[in-house]
GROMACS .gro file of C-alpha atoms in nm:
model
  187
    1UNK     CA    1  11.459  13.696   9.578
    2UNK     CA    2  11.728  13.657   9.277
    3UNK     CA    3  11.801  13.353   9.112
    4UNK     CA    4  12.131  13.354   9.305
    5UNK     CA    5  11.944  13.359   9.618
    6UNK     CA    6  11.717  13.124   9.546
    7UNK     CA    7  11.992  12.859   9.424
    8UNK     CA    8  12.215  12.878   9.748
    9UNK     CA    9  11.865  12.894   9.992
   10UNK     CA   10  11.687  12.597   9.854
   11UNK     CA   11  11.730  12.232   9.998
   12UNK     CA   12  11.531  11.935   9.941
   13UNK     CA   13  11.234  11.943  10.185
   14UNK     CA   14  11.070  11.598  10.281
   15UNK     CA   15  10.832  11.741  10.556
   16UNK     CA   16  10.580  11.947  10.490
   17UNK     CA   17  10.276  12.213  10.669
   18UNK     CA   18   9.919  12.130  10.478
   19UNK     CA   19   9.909  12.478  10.393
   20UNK     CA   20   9.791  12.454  10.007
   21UNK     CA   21   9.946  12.608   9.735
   22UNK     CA   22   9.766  12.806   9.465
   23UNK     CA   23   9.726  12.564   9.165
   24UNK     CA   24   9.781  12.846   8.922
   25UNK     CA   25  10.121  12.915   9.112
   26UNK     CA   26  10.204  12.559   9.029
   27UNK     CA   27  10.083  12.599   8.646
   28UNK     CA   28  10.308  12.899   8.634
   29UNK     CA   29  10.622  12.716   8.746
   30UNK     CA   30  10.503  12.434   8.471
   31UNK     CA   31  10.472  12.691   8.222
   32UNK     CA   32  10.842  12.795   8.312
   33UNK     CA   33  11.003  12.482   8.257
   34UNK     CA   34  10.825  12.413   7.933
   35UNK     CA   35  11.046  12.694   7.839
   36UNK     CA   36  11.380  12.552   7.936
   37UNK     CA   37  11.608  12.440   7.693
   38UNK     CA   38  11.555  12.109   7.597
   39UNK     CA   39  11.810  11.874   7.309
   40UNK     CA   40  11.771  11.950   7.008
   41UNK     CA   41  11.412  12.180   7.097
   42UNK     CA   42  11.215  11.859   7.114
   43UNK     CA   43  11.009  11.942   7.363
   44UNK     CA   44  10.968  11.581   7.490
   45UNK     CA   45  10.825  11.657   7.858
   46UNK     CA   46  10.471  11.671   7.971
   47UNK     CA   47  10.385  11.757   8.367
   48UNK     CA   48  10.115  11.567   8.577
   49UNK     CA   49   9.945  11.815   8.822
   50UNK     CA   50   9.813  11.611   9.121
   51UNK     CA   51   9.655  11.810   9.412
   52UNK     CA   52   9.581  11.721   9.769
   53UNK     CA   53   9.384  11.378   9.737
   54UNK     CA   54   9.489  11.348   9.388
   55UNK     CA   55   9.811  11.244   9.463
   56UNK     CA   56   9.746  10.934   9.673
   57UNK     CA   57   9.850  10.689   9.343
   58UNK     CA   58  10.156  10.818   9.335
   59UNK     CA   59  10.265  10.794   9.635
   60UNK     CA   60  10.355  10.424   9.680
   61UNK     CA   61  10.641  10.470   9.426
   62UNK     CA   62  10.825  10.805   9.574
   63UNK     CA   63  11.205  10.739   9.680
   64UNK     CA   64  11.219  11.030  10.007
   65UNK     CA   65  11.511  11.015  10.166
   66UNK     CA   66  11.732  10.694  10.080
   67UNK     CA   67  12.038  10.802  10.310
   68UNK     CA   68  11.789  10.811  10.639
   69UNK     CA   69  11.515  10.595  10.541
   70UNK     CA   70  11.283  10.615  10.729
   71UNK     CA   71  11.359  10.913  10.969
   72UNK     CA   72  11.267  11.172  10.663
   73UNK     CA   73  10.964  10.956  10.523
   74UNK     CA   74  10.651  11.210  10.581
   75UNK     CA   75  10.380  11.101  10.777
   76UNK     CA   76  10.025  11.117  10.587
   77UNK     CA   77   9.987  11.523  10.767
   78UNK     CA   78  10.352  11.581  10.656
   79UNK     CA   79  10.256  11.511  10.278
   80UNK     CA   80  10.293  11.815  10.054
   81UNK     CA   81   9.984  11.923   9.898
   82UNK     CA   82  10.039  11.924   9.531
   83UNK     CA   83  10.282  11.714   9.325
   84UNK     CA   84  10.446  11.755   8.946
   85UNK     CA   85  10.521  11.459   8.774
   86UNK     CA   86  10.746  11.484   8.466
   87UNK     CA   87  10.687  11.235   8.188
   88UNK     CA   88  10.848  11.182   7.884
   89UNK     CA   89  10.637  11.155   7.576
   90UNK     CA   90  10.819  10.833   7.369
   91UNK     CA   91  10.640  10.908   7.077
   92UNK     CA   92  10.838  11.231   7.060
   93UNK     CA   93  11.172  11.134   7.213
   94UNK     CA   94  11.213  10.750   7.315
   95UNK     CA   95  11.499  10.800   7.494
   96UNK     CA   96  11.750  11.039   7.615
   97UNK     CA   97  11.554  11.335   7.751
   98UNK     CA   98  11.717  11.272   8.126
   99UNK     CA   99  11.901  11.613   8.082
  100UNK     CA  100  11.611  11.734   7.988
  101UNK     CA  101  11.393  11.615   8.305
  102UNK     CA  102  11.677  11.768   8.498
  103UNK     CA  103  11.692  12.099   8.353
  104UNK     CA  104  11.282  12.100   8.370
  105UNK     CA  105  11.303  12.025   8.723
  106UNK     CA  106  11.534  12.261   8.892
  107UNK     CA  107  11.355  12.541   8.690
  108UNK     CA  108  11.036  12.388   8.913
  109UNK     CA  109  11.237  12.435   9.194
  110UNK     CA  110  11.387  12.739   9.186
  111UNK     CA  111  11.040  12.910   9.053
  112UNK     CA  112  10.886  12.746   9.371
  113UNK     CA  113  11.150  12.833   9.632
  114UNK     CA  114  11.131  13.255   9.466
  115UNK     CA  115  10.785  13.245   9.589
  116UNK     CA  116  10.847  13.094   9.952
  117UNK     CA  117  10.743  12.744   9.838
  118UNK     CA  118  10.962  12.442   9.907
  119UNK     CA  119  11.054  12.114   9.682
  120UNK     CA  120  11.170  11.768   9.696
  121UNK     CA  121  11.290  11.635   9.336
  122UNK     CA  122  11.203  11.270   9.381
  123UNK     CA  123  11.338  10.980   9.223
  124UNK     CA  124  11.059  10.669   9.162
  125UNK     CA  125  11.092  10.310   9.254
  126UNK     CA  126  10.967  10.217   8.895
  127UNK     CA  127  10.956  10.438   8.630
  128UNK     CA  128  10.764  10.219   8.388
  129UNK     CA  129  10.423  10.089   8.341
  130UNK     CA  130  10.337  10.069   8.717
  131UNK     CA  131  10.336  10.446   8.768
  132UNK     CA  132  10.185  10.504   8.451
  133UNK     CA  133   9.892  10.312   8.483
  134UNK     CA  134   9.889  10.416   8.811
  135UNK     CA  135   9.842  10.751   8.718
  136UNK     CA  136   9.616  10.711   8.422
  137UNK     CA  137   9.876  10.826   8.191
  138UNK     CA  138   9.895  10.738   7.798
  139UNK     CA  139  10.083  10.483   7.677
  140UNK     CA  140  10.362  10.643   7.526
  141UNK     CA  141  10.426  10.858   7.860
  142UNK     CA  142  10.704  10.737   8.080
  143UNK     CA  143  10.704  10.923   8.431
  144UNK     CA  144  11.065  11.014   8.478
  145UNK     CA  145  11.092  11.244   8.843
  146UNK     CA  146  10.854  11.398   9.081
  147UNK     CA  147  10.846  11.663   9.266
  148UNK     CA  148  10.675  11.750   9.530
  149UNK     CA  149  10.588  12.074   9.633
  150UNK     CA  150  10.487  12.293   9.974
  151UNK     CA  151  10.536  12.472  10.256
  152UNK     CA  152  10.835  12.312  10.526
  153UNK     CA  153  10.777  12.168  10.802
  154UNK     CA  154  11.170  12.128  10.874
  155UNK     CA  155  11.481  12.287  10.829
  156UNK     CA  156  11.733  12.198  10.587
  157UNK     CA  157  12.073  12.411  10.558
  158UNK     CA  158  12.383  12.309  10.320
  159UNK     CA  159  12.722  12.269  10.528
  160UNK     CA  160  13.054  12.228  10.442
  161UNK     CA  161  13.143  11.886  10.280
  162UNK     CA  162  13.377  11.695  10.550
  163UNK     CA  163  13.460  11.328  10.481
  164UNK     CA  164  13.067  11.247  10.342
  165UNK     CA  165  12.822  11.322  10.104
  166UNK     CA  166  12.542  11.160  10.360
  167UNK     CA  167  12.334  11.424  10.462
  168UNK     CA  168  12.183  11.359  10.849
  169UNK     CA  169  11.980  11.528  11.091
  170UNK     CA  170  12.135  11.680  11.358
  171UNK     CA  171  12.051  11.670  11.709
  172UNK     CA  172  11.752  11.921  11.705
  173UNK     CA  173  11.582  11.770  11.353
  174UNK     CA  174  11.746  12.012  11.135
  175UNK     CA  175  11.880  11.842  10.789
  176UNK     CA  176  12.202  11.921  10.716
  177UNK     CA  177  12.341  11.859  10.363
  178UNK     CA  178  12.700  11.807  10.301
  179UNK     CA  179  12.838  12.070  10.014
  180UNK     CA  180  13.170  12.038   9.831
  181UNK     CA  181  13.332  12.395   9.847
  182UNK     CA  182  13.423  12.593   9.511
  183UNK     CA  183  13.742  12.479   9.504
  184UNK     CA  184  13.679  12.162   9.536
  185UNK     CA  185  13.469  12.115   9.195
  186UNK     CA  186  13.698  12.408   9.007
  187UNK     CA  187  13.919  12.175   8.745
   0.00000   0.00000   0.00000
């Protein structure tokens, strides 16, 4: 699969098979986006690898599907079975690195999605001290995105962009995400 390819196949998946996914695999992606450009080099992001179990503080504070809450929430077997959290170390950067989470993410993503592996880059409900302690992180880490990673259990397909940006199931369970063409977004 080519970068290209994987860009215009992968879709946010919120449903997912228990089939695990190599831990190394996951390392690997993590060792890809510590390579992503970053402002000014800092290098302000550190990644919280929670497997299976592991995961069950974090939960609580993952935003999965705002536009169809709660249609796309996963039930406890529809969980993914390993999660990235992306953190920003303050004592590096105290603010500013959002570009930087996003740029560290897709890399995730895209990595994951090459190797048949889907992803759902999820915003938090608090992004402060609750998920920190929550996650036994050090003081000066601020969790910033997760992402959760897996095998689907769903289809998701990009469609052409009509009079909404709410993406919806459609009458068989498939997601279908609303897309602005290229000439749309060409200034």
């Amino acid at each position: 699969m080519t970068v290209h390819d994987a860009v215009h196949a992968r879709r946010t998946i919120r449903k997912f098979t228990r089939e695990a996914v190599p831990e190394a695999l996951v390392k690997a992606w993590i060792d890809g986006a510590r390579l992503s450009p970053c402002s000014a080099n800092q290098q302000p992001l550190k990644y919280k690898l929670l497997m299976g179990d592991a995961a069950a503080p974090l939960l609580p504070f993952l935003r999965w599907a705002v536009m169809i809450a709660p249609q796309l929430e996963p039930k406890p077997e529809e969980l993914p079975p390993a999660f990235v959290v992306i953190a920003v170390d303050t004592a590096i950067r105290a603010a500013g690195a959002e570009i930087d989470v996003g740029i560290a993410a897709q890399t995730i993503a895209l990595l994951a999605e090459e190797q048949g592996v889907a992803s759902a880059l999820l915003s938090l409900r608090s992004r402060e001290v609750p998920v920190r302690d929550a996650l036994h992180l050090p003081e000066q880490m601020m969790p910033a995105l997760a992402i959760a990673l897996g095998h689907s259990a769903m289809e998701a397909e990009a469609v052409p962009y009509e009079d909404t940006h709410k993406y919806r199931l459609d009458e068989d369970g498939k997601l279908l995400v609303p897309k602005r063409s290229l000439s749309e977004v060409l200034l």
